[in-house]
Amino acid sequence: MKVQTEKEIKDINARFDDLLDHCAHITSPEEIKQIKKAFQFANEAHMNMRRKSGEPYIIHPISVSKIVASEIGLGANSIIAALLHDVVEDTEYSLEDIRFHFGDKITTIIDGLTKISSVFDKKSSIQAENFRKLLLTLSDDVRVILIKLADRLNNMRTLDSMPKNKQIKIAGETIYLFAPLAHRLGLFTIKTELEDLSLKYQNPKIFNEILNNIKGSEQERQLFINKFSMPIKEKLNEHNIKFDISGRPKSIYSIFTKMETKKINFEEIYDLFAIRIVFDPNPNLPEKVQCWNIYSLITDIYMPKPERIRDWVSTPKANGYEALHGTVMGPEGRWVEVQIRTTRMDEIAERGFAAHWKYKNNDQSESELDKWLKRIRELLETPSNDAHEFIDEFKLNLFSSEILVFTPKGKVITLPMNATVIDFAYEIHTEIGNKAIGGKINQKLVPLSHSLSSGDQVEVLTADNQRPQKEWLEYAITAKAKLNIKNSLKEDIKIRIEKGKNILDEKLKKINLRPNSRIIKKLITGYEAVNKEDLYLKIGEGIISLDNVKKVLKKNTKNKWIRYWELTYSKNIQNSKKLSEQQKKNPKIDLGKPLIIREGIDEPGKNYRIAKCCNPIPGDDVVGYKSPDETIIIHSCKCPTATRLMSSQGNLIVSAQWTKHRILSFLASISIQGIDQIGIANSITNVISHDLNANIRKLAIETHDGLFEGNIELYVHDTKHLNNLIMNLFKIKGVISVKRTEAASKE
Ligand code: MN
């Protein structure tokens, strides 16, 4: 058992004094007393412990507290909790001991910290479910996560003494979770340091290379920065602005990412540094006006690059960042980024919102951080979402940079990069998302899958009969949109199953039957459903009509043939117009004799099917092809496959013809073109769904240069139905052409 040496005690006390020096913002003597008490308590508790480096353990909690106090700017409770953060986990003291000495508030924070430790420190990899718990803790008290970040930062700073494999694991976790978390909380400085340190341990060679390059080019860079800043200094001084101007190189990690993503080397990165102007604002003028004023003074000297202005003053980033960024042409024709901030904005930018809380009370419920926490909480509270899915979606939201888009009324919506119209729709309101059919960006129609860019003003077009579609999941990227779509799809199917069940029950009641398992079984076979749910669903969707239910059920009587439609065929295509006699047995195909192919429950096996390549519908000219397995495949006469078969295997071709039954629905697809106009998507869906009562399976509309092009897949009864529809679509103002396209997409 080692005790602390004289020298160590001296060092420990010096470090604690240094911590107190950084607690200048804590003015209450009572709080200072508690901080001292916490130090003594922790020192006592960790007395016999040492870190891997050999130094007394207490050095670690003191360092963490110092980060909490000076780098994040938190108050007394957090400083106390940071001093005590490893006591419960690593010593014999319990949470109750903490409660006894330091009260409930501190205990809650320590409890949260101990729980997080069990997530990260004991498992070999981060468990999704545990991460979710971590975030639940986060939403309880954000201080827990801030102290945890300080803890991680100190561990990263002292990672040298750890064995290599531990270094890699800890660095990996840091870049995977802690750096993005720090970013999300607006702790820019800490985020940058965590990233750089992770790179240092994960990829030491590249880290050192970049570091040396930065050092090597420092003198030249400093000269350039001086040359660039000189006229700005003069100008701002002329205008009596109190400011500080500095040029700082970008972080090693961000240079590394740039080299990686752009596949360039160090020398090719032109924006290695940014010029930062931090000024004391005049309290009588809006900060925004003053930022723009400085920008304008700078552009009197250097030519601006207009498309590179980033105004985070009017609309701060979701993590609270505020500043005005612009790029100007500096000496030697080099583009230079200039960041303009007030001292307050600088404080927030460097230390995050927490620093800001120091000055303002927590009742600022509309702050961006609170909004973010609210979103996290919403996600966490949504039941039935799988933990792995959650972590993926959450991480996606953490990692991607953000875009800012606007509602028609000018409200700003923050979305992750690559978000689409459907994400935007759900961000506005779940109901708008559920009913969305397309979007309008700067007067142009766009499909729901369209990726948004910062600055877009987006209007969502909705239709009352719209419902969330499965395809939406392919391009929705926010967790919120995905979750809502999935939930509604599940809900939707439930509703349609229920509807189908009711329709069937009603129908059976009319013929004095009650649904029992024998009847249902017969119907499942008769209508070729997979199971009971599938039968109900298809009835609910109108794919199965029950007009023939009586016949389907009477399958064993004399008059047993059920025809949804009939196909007649004869051996030669020339004979196609000759309608053959009905033959009531022998499902086996005999090409020599005319035969009616019957579809129904009485068939031992279905002996024909509709070709997927051309999807003919009743009314189309069709031919049949006898396949080796004795089924006849019905192709459209226009189908290239059919043409090929006719020329090469004429002996297996049979002519075929539809009867006029109008019972089933068939999938057809049409393309529509015209001039882009307000509400056109809406008119199209209205015609299809209301006027002609067809079921839309898929609707995609694309626009470019004022024209739109749409592809619609829908269920129709026959060609007459389809032709009517096409005629009506033609009547829509702006529509130039409507065509049936031969191939509908395969199921
Ligand atoms: Mn610790």
XYZ file of C-alpha atoms and ligand atoms in Angstrom:
748
model
C 0.000 0.000 0.000
C 1.587 3.192 -1.149
C 0.852 6.472 0.533
C 1.495 9.870 -0.901
C 5.021 11.218 -0.567
C 5.797 14.684 0.744
C 6.515 15.870 -2.790
C 3.273 14.403 -4.086
C 1.223 16.053 -1.346
C 2.796 19.379 -2.273
C 1.991 18.803 -5.939
C -1.603 17.800 -5.151
C -2.177 20.895 -3.041
C -0.642 23.135 -5.692
C -2.960 21.665 -8.288
C -5.984 22.130 -6.089
C -5.008 25.770 -5.472
C -4.712 26.182 -9.199
C -8.237 24.790 -9.541
C -9.501 27.323 -6.999
C -7.809 30.059 -9.014
C -9.965 28.986 -11.933
C -13.134 29.184 -9.845
C -13.184 32.969 -9.861
C -16.745 32.865 -11.193
C -17.884 31.168 -8.011
C -18.434 33.866 -5.470
C -20.431 32.227 -2.692
C -18.162 31.364 0.293
C -20.452 28.446 1.093
C -19.865 26.960 -2.357
C -16.092 27.400 -2.086
C -16.299 25.597 1.256
C -18.158 22.716 -0.379
C -15.572 22.506 -3.159
C -12.796 22.230 -0.570
C -14.778 19.598 1.300
C -15.267 17.600 -1.900
C -11.541 17.736 -2.594
C -10.709 16.442 0.884
C -13.335 13.719 0.640
C -12.102 12.538 -2.765
C -8.454 12.749 -1.770
C -9.176 10.613 1.258
C -11.191 8.116 -0.755
C -8.580 7.743 -3.516
C -5.630 7.902 -1.089
C -4.292 4.464 -1.916
C -4.929 4.586 -5.632
C -2.610 5.485 -8.448
C -3.138 5.980 -12.126
C -1.372 3.866 -14.746
C 1.227 6.633 -14.994
C 2.077 6.132 -11.323
C 0.831 9.497 -10.137
C -1.685 9.717 -7.272
C -5.219 9.124 -8.489
C -6.601 12.400 -7.104
C -4.678 14.319 -9.780
C -7.242 13.039 -12.291
C -10.425 14.334 -10.573
C -8.701 17.662 -9.892
C -7.808 17.970 -13.593
C -11.339 17.055 -14.640
C -12.719 19.692 -12.271
C -10.403 22.272 -13.746
C -11.645 21.492 -17.255
C -15.224 21.730 -15.981
C -14.548 25.092 -14.308
C -12.286 26.820 -16.778
C -12.779 25.186 -20.176
C -16.519 24.538 -20.005
C -17.339 27.210 -17.469
C -19.715 25.250 -15.249
C -20.690 26.166 -11.694
C -20.055 24.869 -8.186
C -22.251 21.755 -8.307
C -20.495 20.523 -11.418
C -17.060 21.250 -9.981
C -17.933 19.332 -6.827
C -19.395 16.451 -8.816
C -16.284 16.349 -11.003
C -14.039 16.071 -7.945
C -16.156 13.185 -6.694
C -16.881 11.566 -10.044
C -14.863 8.356 -9.568
C -15.471 7.889 -5.842
C -18.549 5.687 -6.022
C -17.238 3.641 -8.894
C -13.693 3.051 -7.696
C -13.713 3.245 -3.906
C -15.670 1.706 -1.064
C -17.825 4.808 -0.631
C -21.408 4.485 -1.758
C -23.894 6.829 -3.328
C -25.532 7.112 0.095
C -22.263 8.414 1.554
C -22.257 11.103 -1.108
C -25.867 11.955 -0.348
C -25.085 12.202 3.347
C -22.205 14.638 2.823
C -23.196 16.555 -0.285
C -26.962 16.313 -0.723
C -29.371 15.140 -3.428
C -28.332 17.340 -6.321
C -24.702 16.226 -6.340
C -25.793 12.628 -5.769
C -27.985 12.649 -8.861
C -25.111 13.866 -11.006
C -22.669 11.328 -9.553
C -25.215 8.585 -10.097
C -25.523 9.567 -13.748
C -21.757 9.647 -14.168
C -21.316 6.231 -12.570
C -23.953 4.780 -14.888
C -22.235 6.191 -17.951
C -18.944 4.727 -16.801
C -20.498 1.323 -16.786
C -21.478 1.905 -20.412
C -18.033 2.768 -21.643
C -15.421 1.420 -19.352
C -16.399 -2.160 -18.721
C -17.684 -3.339 -22.034
C -15.379 -4.065 -24.891
C -17.634 -2.258 -27.279
C -20.393 0.225 -26.873
C -23.733 -1.439 -26.582
C -26.502 0.243 -28.439
C -28.989 -0.156 -25.648
C -26.528 1.316 -23.183
C -25.890 4.232 -25.413
C -29.572 4.895 -25.422
C -29.540 4.845 -21.652
C -26.660 7.254 -21.728
C -28.704 9.658 -23.746
C -31.622 9.291 -21.403
C -29.269 10.379 -18.669
C -28.206 13.240 -20.843
C -31.731 14.440 -21.183
C -32.097 14.405 -17.396
C -29.226 16.713 -16.682
C -26.890 17.928 -19.350
C -24.198 18.519 -16.726
C -23.671 14.793 -16.488
C -22.564 14.622 -20.098
C -20.476 17.770 -19.832
C -18.546 16.354 -16.867
C -18.205 13.057 -18.699
C -16.710 14.941 -21.637
C -14.241 16.642 -19.286
C -13.366 13.230 -17.845
C -12.798 11.861 -21.336
C -10.716 14.868 -22.335
C -8.419 14.387 -19.353
C -8.125 10.685 -20.115
C -7.239 11.489 -23.710
C -4.628 14.002 -22.573
C -3.015 11.365 -20.388
C -3.447 8.439 -22.775
C 0.315 7.994 -23.172
C 0.595 5.832 -20.070
C -2.012 3.349 -21.304
C -1.107 0.155 -23.137
C -1.383 0.373 -26.919
C -4.569 -1.686 -27.281
C -6.383 0.430 -24.697
C -5.225 3.570 -26.472
C -6.787 2.420 -29.719
C -10.053 1.459 -28.066
C -10.401 4.699 -26.134
C -9.393 6.813 -29.135
C -11.965 4.941 -31.224
C -14.787 5.618 -28.781
C -13.741 9.215 -28.588
C -13.926 9.861 -32.298
C -17.088 7.760 -32.612
C -19.132 9.310 -29.863
C -17.532 11.905 -27.654
C -16.263 14.286 -30.323
C -19.679 14.375 -32.079
C -21.375 14.862 -28.739
C -19.057 17.753 -27.940
C -19.824 19.201 -31.350
C -23.545 18.877 -30.804
C -23.224 20.630 -27.478
C -21.265 23.406 -29.145
C -18.016 22.715 -27.270
C -15.861 23.546 -30.231
C -12.487 23.676 -28.503
C -13.031 20.399 -26.715
C -14.340 18.735 -29.841
C -11.254 19.806 -31.775
C -8.873 18.603 -29.095
C -10.668 15.252 -28.798
C -10.444 14.773 -32.557
C -6.786 15.689 -32.729
C -5.905 13.407 -29.815
C -7.871 10.523 -31.330
C -6.004 10.906 -34.584
C -2.720 11.039 -32.695
C -3.327 7.584 -31.226
C -5.193 6.010 -34.102
C -2.940 7.239 -36.854
C 0.292 8.563 -35.322
C 2.211 8.695 -38.592
C -0.229 10.960 -40.397
C -0.782 13.018 -37.273
C 2.926 13.807 -36.973
C 3.276 14.476 -40.674
C 0.533 17.098 -40.613
C 1.825 18.552 -37.369
C 5.299 18.978 -38.868
C 3.865 20.493 -42.002
C 1.923 23.038 -39.988
C 5.017 23.930 -37.998
C 7.155 24.049 -41.108
C 4.867 26.496 -42.856
C 4.238 28.594 -39.775
C 6.635 31.455 -40.510
C 5.417 31.932 -44.028
C 1.815 31.764 -42.821
C 2.403 34.310 -40.076
C 3.913 36.720 -42.585
C 0.910 36.337 -44.832
C -1.527 36.786 -41.944
C 0.248 40.000 -40.884
C 0.194 41.324 -44.406
C -3.489 40.479 -44.710
C -4.487 41.899 -41.320
C -2.615 45.191 -41.450
C -5.091 47.178 -43.594
C -8.035 45.677 -41.702
C -6.560 46.799 -38.388
C -6.117 50.330 -39.678
C -9.628 50.501 -41.044
C -11.325 49.136 -37.914
C -9.265 51.453 -35.705
C -10.430 54.377 -37.812
C -13.970 53.383 -36.929
C -13.217 53.091 -33.205
C -14.003 49.400 -33.056
C -12.427 47.509 -30.161
C -11.352 44.209 -31.591
C -8.851 41.428 -31.652
C -7.683 39.874 -34.895
C -5.899 36.555 -35.156
C -5.146 33.906 -37.699
C -5.342 30.324 -36.547
C -4.522 27.202 -38.523
C -7.261 24.639 -38.853
C -7.084 21.617 -36.573
C -4.914 18.673 -37.529
C -7.954 16.464 -37.698
C -9.867 18.775 -40.017
C -6.842 19.048 -42.296
C -6.625 15.257 -42.240
C -10.307 14.899 -43.174
C -9.915 17.400 -45.970
C -6.903 15.540 -47.369
C -8.809 12.276 -47.166
C -12.103 13.364 -48.652
C -10.656 15.581 -51.359
C -7.715 13.248 -52.041
C -5.233 16.074 -51.945
C -1.989 16.599 -50.081
C -1.122 19.158 -47.475
C 0.281 21.714 -49.917
C -2.938 21.735 -51.922
C -5.147 22.875 -49.065
C -5.654 26.575 -49.640
C -7.708 27.396 -46.566
C -5.289 26.178 -43.930
C -6.260 28.949 -41.590
C -9.023 31.446 -40.976
C -8.804 35.021 -39.800
C -10.917 35.672 -36.739
C -12.097 39.075 -35.644
C -13.579 39.210 -32.143
C -14.975 42.595 -31.183
C -16.599 44.335 -28.242
C -19.991 45.346 -29.559
C -21.512 48.747 -28.996
C -24.385 47.962 -26.588
C -26.640 50.478 -28.314
C -26.612 48.755 -31.685
C -27.757 45.272 -32.715
C -24.815 42.843 -32.844
C -25.902 41.670 -36.264
C -25.641 45.151 -37.744
C -22.158 45.550 -36.296
C -20.992 42.200 -37.693
C -22.187 43.147 -41.159
C -20.646 46.572 -40.803
C -17.231 45.023 -40.150
C -17.724 42.664 -43.072
C -18.510 45.626 -45.262
C -15.396 47.488 -44.091
C -13.264 44.441 -44.940
C -14.785 44.104 -48.385
C -13.829 47.720 -49.028
C -10.280 46.403 -48.889
C -10.565 42.878 -50.289
C -12.886 41.552 -52.941
C -15.520 39.213 -51.469
C -16.633 35.851 -52.803
C -20.393 36.391 -52.520
C -21.493 32.771 -52.500
C -19.245 32.010 -49.526
C -21.092 34.132 -46.946
C -22.330 32.174 -43.943
C -24.614 34.155 -41.714
C -24.817 32.295 -38.422
C -25.726 35.545 -36.703
C -29.231 35.811 -38.111
C -29.767 32.078 -37.730
C -27.440 30.399 -35.226
C -26.516 26.761 -35.763
C -28.455 24.159 -33.837
C -25.563 23.837 -31.405
C -25.698 27.541 -30.664
C -22.818 28.703 -32.833
C -23.060 32.316 -33.928
C -20.712 34.182 -36.259
C -20.558 35.820 -39.656
C -18.227 34.032 -42.074
C -17.071 35.418 -45.380
C -14.322 34.665 -47.873
C -12.295 37.420 -49.528
C -9.466 37.580 -52.014
C -6.306 38.351 -50.047
C -2.804 39.265 -51.191
C -1.159 36.994 -53.772
C -4.616 36.067 -55.027
C -5.329 33.744 -52.124
C -8.843 33.251 -50.799
C -9.027 33.855 -47.049
C -11.911 33.023 -44.754
C -12.809 35.738 -42.249
C -14.890 34.975 -39.163
C -16.534 37.882 -37.397
C -17.889 37.471 -33.861
C -18.668 39.493 -30.783
C -16.971 38.545 -27.507
C -20.209 36.881 -26.415
C -20.447 34.837 -29.621
C -16.809 33.905 -29.238
C -17.412 32.623 -25.727
C -20.288 30.443 -26.961
C -18.295 29.286 -29.964
C -15.335 28.213 -27.901
C -17.003 26.842 -24.828
C -20.504 26.068 -25.872
C -23.836 26.956 -24.413
C -22.774 25.897 -20.966
C -20.505 28.900 -20.789
C -23.434 31.025 -21.709
C -25.551 29.576 -18.910
C -23.113 31.120 -16.516
C -24.603 34.473 -17.337
C -28.172 33.514 -17.942
C -30.576 31.522 -15.874
C -31.712 28.112 -16.968
C -35.233 29.283 -17.639
C -34.333 30.136 -21.218
C -36.525 27.318 -22.367
C -36.389 28.213 -26.029
C -32.632 27.981 -26.324
C -31.326 25.854 -29.159
C -29.790 23.383 -26.729
C -33.107 22.841 -25.067
C -34.682 22.303 -28.441
C -32.086 19.714 -29.231
C -32.582 17.957 -25.919
C -36.297 18.000 -26.583
C -35.777 16.239 -29.890
C -33.586 13.609 -28.306
C -36.187 13.056 -25.643
C -38.949 12.714 -28.238
C -36.940 10.070 -30.013
C -36.155 8.215 -26.841
C -39.720 8.256 -25.730
C -41.092 6.826 -28.944
C -41.794 3.216 -28.125
C -40.968 0.175 -30.180
C -37.890 1.428 -31.843
C -35.060 -0.938 -31.912
C -31.922 0.198 -30.140
C -29.554 -0.497 -33.024
C -31.685 1.350 -35.480
C -31.857 4.178 -33.027
C -28.123 4.456 -32.590
C -27.541 4.461 -36.351
C -30.056 7.156 -36.922
C -28.904 9.160 -33.981
C -25.306 8.946 -35.087
C -26.231 9.982 -38.569
C -27.886 13.020 -37.118
C -24.846 13.717 -34.990
C -22.296 13.393 -37.710
C -23.729 15.108 -40.707
C -23.298 18.777 -40.901
C -26.484 20.708 -41.059
C -28.393 22.579 -43.668
C -30.767 25.436 -43.053
C -33.924 25.664 -45.099
C -36.956 27.884 -44.882
C -40.697 27.433 -44.723
C -42.829 29.571 -47.076
C -43.312 31.957 -44.155
C -39.571 32.221 -43.638
C -39.210 30.066 -40.544
C -35.825 28.374 -40.369
C -35.666 24.596 -40.184
C -32.398 22.853 -39.376
C -31.895 19.489 -41.051
C -28.971 17.144 -41.489
C -27.051 17.263 -44.760
C -28.763 15.353 -47.606
C -32.177 15.684 -46.020
C -35.009 15.449 -48.539
C -38.422 17.031 -48.977
C -40.032 14.245 -46.980
C -37.685 14.932 -44.035
C -38.651 18.566 -44.214
C -42.358 17.685 -44.314
C -42.104 15.573 -41.181
C -40.024 18.225 -39.483
C -42.889 20.684 -39.919
C -45.609 18.354 -38.764
C -46.301 14.639 -38.758
C -49.585 15.152 -40.584
C -47.890 17.171 -43.324
C -45.362 14.377 -43.694
C -48.075 11.741 -43.897
C -49.972 13.609 -46.613
C -47.043 14.881 -48.641
C -47.052 14.279 -52.387
C -44.241 16.565 -53.472
C -42.515 19.823 -52.804
C -41.979 23.174 -54.351
C -38.607 24.826 -54.140
C -38.234 28.325 -55.502
C -41.385 27.861 -57.629
C -40.296 24.516 -59.028
C -41.964 21.216 -58.376
C -39.727 18.569 -56.896
C -40.382 14.986 -55.843
C -40.355 13.990 -52.202
C -36.967 12.378 -52.723
C -35.333 15.654 -53.734
C -32.299 16.527 -51.565
C -32.484 19.965 -50.044
C -29.712 22.538 -49.999
C -29.116 25.267 -47.491
C -31.171 28.328 -48.268
C -33.961 26.499 -50.092
C -37.423 27.797 -49.433
C -39.556 24.704 -49.364
C -43.288 24.299 -49.660
C -44.788 20.879 -49.107
C -47.647 19.844 -51.376
C -50.150 17.585 -49.710
C -53.179 15.583 -50.715
C -55.833 14.313 -48.386
C -55.856 10.861 -49.871
C -52.077 10.461 -49.618
C -50.638 7.953 -47.202
C -47.013 7.232 -46.245
C -45.349 4.978 -48.813
C -42.753 2.308 -48.330
C -40.444 3.971 -50.890
C -40.192 7.016 -48.686
C -37.933 5.055 -46.393
C -35.392 4.928 -49.196
C -34.831 8.640 -49.078
C -35.988 9.822 -45.677
C -32.910 10.362 -43.564
C -33.964 11.994 -40.317
C -34.817 9.679 -37.472
C -38.067 11.540 -37.013
C -39.274 11.000 -40.577
C -38.240 7.350 -40.680
C -39.923 6.573 -37.426
C -43.168 8.230 -38.439
C -43.223 6.534 -41.833
C -42.602 3.117 -40.307
C -45.261 3.632 -37.691
C -47.802 4.788 -40.218
C -47.082 1.935 -42.607
C -47.718 -0.514 -39.833
C -50.840 1.380 -38.869
C -51.974 1.549 -42.471
C -51.722 -2.164 -43.025
C -53.614 -2.769 -39.810
C -56.391 -0.456 -40.974
C -56.623 -2.090 -44.383
C -56.679 -5.561 -42.871
C -59.454 -4.440 -40.565
C -61.349 -2.898 -43.466
C -60.960 -6.065 -45.517
C -62.212 -8.167 -42.645
C -65.292 -5.993 -42.287
C -66.044 -6.102 -45.990
C -65.786 -9.873 -45.968
C -67.909 -10.311 -42.852
C -70.564 -8.071 -44.337
C -70.534 -9.954 -47.611
C -70.794 -13.322 -45.905
C -73.617 -12.061 -43.751
C -75.596 -11.167 -46.875
C -75.434 -14.753 -48.006
C -76.191 -16.000 -44.511
C -72.763 -17.286 -43.742
C -70.587 -16.705 -40.757
C -66.854 -16.635 -41.185
C -65.304 -19.780 -39.847
C -61.932 -21.307 -40.453
C -63.230 -23.634 -43.200
C -64.720 -20.783 -45.173
C -61.655 -18.600 -44.692
C -59.422 -21.429 -45.822
C -61.454 -21.877 -48.973
C -61.282 -18.182 -49.695
C -57.540 -18.099 -49.126
C -57.048 -20.839 -51.698
C -59.675 -19.473 -54.040
C -58.276 -15.987 -54.110
C -54.682 -17.114 -53.891
C -53.865 -15.250 -50.738
C -50.886 -16.225 -48.644
C -52.759 -16.323 -45.373
C -55.687 -14.808 -43.555
C -54.068 -11.368 -43.123
C -53.091 -11.305 -46.761
C -56.665 -12.162 -47.774
C -58.109 -9.371 -45.622
C -55.439 -6.960 -46.816
C -56.136 -7.669 -50.488
C -59.853 -7.303 -49.926
C -59.211 -4.080 -48.022
C -57.072 -2.740 -50.840
C -59.646 -3.663 -53.456
C -57.304 -6.079 -55.178
C -59.699 -8.911 -54.434
C -63.298 -8.156 -55.221
C -65.848 -10.357 -53.530
C -68.450 -10.249 -56.287
C -67.951 -13.923 -56.880
C -67.636 -15.023 -53.310
C -70.658 -17.290 -53.539
C -69.248 -19.101 -56.506
C -65.827 -19.383 -54.919
C -67.373 -21.032 -51.915
C -69.603 -23.327 -53.984
C -66.671 -24.916 -55.622
C -67.931 -28.494 -55.339
C -71.259 -28.028 -57.038
C -72.013 -28.665 -60.692
C -71.907 -25.041 -61.684
C -68.471 -24.588 -60.322
C -66.449 -22.534 -62.761
C -65.440 -19.187 -61.587
C -64.055 -16.758 -64.036
C -62.462 -13.482 -63.156
C -61.764 -13.300 -66.774
C -61.521 -15.901 -69.407
C -58.919 -16.491 -71.964
C -59.582 -18.458 -75.034
C -56.868 -19.737 -77.209
C -56.244 -21.898 -80.137
C -53.160 -23.395 -81.569
C -52.497 -20.840 -84.263
C -52.295 -17.154 -83.841
C -54.367 -16.748 -87.048
C -57.278 -18.398 -85.309
C -57.213 -15.926 -82.489
C -60.506 -14.284 -83.348
C -62.405 -17.478 -83.272
C -63.884 -17.825 -79.843
C -63.730 -21.362 -78.787
C -66.220 -23.397 -76.950
C -65.986 -23.610 -73.270
C -64.538 -26.753 -71.970
C -65.164 -27.479 -68.395
C -62.507 -29.890 -67.412
C -58.978 -30.917 -68.098
C -56.769 -28.170 -66.810
C -53.912 -29.817 -68.641
C -53.071 -27.855 -71.707
C -53.724 -29.440 -74.987
C -52.570 -27.182 -77.752
C -54.574 -29.093 -80.280
C -57.917 -28.208 -78.819
C -59.477 -24.919 -77.987
C -59.731 -24.598 -74.291
C -60.890 -22.058 -71.823
C -58.396 -21.338 -69.171
C -60.135 -20.919 -65.915
C -58.886 -19.156 -62.929
C -60.451 -20.113 -59.657
C -60.388 -22.281 -56.631
C -61.337 -25.378 -58.546
C -58.124 -25.382 -60.498
C -55.638 -27.976 -59.346
C -52.960 -25.474 -60.169
C -53.142 -22.136 -61.812
C -52.405 -22.786 -65.435
C -51.568 -19.363 -66.671
C -50.022 -16.235 -65.365
C -49.492 -12.661 -66.462
C -45.992 -11.908 -67.717
C -44.083 -9.579 -65.447
C -42.146 -8.022 -68.308
C -45.112 -6.334 -69.949
C -47.986 -6.666 -67.456
C -50.861 -6.805 -69.947
C -54.258 -5.875 -68.638
C -57.723 -6.895 -69.850
C -58.345 -5.180 -73.162
C -54.752 -5.412 -74.329
C -53.948 -7.600 -77.314
C -52.323 -10.616 -75.794
C -50.755 -13.919 -76.690
C -50.013 -16.922 -74.581
C -46.813 -18.874 -74.446
C -46.753 -22.372 -73.122
C -43.863 -22.697 -70.762
C -42.152 -26.036 -70.015
C -44.004 -26.328 -66.701
C -47.371 -26.421 -68.463
C -48.402 -22.907 -67.549
C -49.354 -20.375 -70.123
C -47.685 -17.042 -69.768
C -49.747 -14.171 -71.061
C -47.742 -11.474 -72.822
C -48.809 -8.273 -74.473
C -48.568 -8.579 -78.248
C -46.270 -5.576 -78.192
C -43.902 -7.172 -75.742
C -40.432 -7.757 -77.242
C -40.159 -11.028 -75.382
C -43.390 -12.210 -76.947
C -42.184 -11.177 -80.398
C -39.034 -13.155 -79.864
C -40.984 -16.185 -78.678
C -43.397 -15.969 -81.581
C -40.587 -16.057 -84.082
C -38.533 -18.732 -82.416
C -41.024 -20.988 -80.670
C -44.209 -20.512 -82.653
C -45.383 -24.008 -81.814
C -45.793 -23.024 -78.191
C -47.661 -19.810 -78.844
C -51.399 -19.683 -78.341
C -53.711 -16.820 -79.068
C -55.575 -15.411 -76.162
C -58.360 -13.005 -75.492
C -59.849 -11.327 -72.463
C -63.466 -11.578 -71.504
C -65.220 -8.425 -70.406
C -65.263 -9.142 -66.723
C -64.243 -6.209 -64.687
C -63.353 -7.515 -61.336
C -59.708 -7.546 -60.585
C -57.303 -4.668 -60.590
C -54.210 -4.694 -62.723
C -51.007 -2.824 -62.347
C -50.327 -0.356 -65.132
C -47.904 2.451 -65.484
C -48.153 5.757 -67.255
C -45.840 8.638 -67.859
C -47.001 12.198 -67.940
C -45.288 15.352 -69.054
C -46.076 19.004 -69.021
C -45.297 22.496 -67.901
C -44.506 22.836 -64.252
C -47.294 24.628 -62.449
C -48.472 25.230 -58.945
C -50.550 22.363 -57.690
C -50.058 20.111 -60.673
C -49.082 17.095 -58.572
C -52.186 17.651 -56.594
C -54.413 17.785 -59.682
C -52.895 14.582 -60.980
C -53.513 12.663 -57.802
C -57.002 14.078 -57.606
C -57.923 12.866 -61.076
C -56.549 9.433 -60.408
C -57.919 8.864 -56.954
C -61.151 10.815 -56.885
C -62.495 11.056 -60.383
C -61.607 7.587 -61.527
C -61.120 5.743 -58.319
C -57.887 4.049 -59.207
C -55.358 3.089 -56.627
C -51.947 4.732 -56.920
C -49.058 2.478 -56.157
C -46.260 4.866 -56.918
C -46.042 8.474 -57.986
C -42.783 10.168 -58.828
C -42.570 13.617 -60.294
C -39.396 15.275 -61.430
C -38.995 18.787 -62.679
C -36.301 20.595 -64.548
C -36.216 23.906 -66.374
C -39.886 24.540 -65.845
C -41.009 21.165 -67.124
C -42.201 18.236 -65.133
C -42.123 14.574 -65.853
C -44.076 12.080 -63.823
C -44.252 8.343 -63.601
C -47.292 6.793 -62.075
C -47.996 3.178 -61.273
C -51.549 2.373 -60.491
C -54.163 -0.335 -60.386
C -56.814 -0.234 -63.098
C -59.561 -2.604 -64.174
C -58.877 -2.732 -67.874
C -57.758 -0.707 -70.876
C -61.015 1.188 -70.989
C -60.532 2.321 -67.436
C -56.947 3.242 -68.220
C -57.882 5.139 -71.386
C -60.487 7.139 -69.520
C -57.900 8.024 -66.981
C -55.438 9.115 -69.628
C -58.102 11.300 -71.234
C -58.867 12.961 -67.928
C -55.229 13.536 -67.133
C -54.923 15.273 -70.482
C -57.523 17.764 -69.399
C -55.340 19.045 -66.563
C -53.975 22.471 -67.379
C -50.306 22.280 -68.274
C -50.259 18.608 -69.191
C -48.685 18.067 -72.607
C -48.502 14.329 -72.936
C -49.805 11.258 -71.163
C -48.648 7.838 -72.230
C -49.024 4.366 -71.001
C -45.573 2.902 -70.532
C -45.181 -0.705 -71.460
C -43.431 -2.126 -68.479
C -44.605 -1.556 -64.980
C -42.009 -2.178 -62.357
C -41.781 -5.697 -61.099
C -43.390 -6.595 -57.846
Mn -12.600 9.601 -14.353
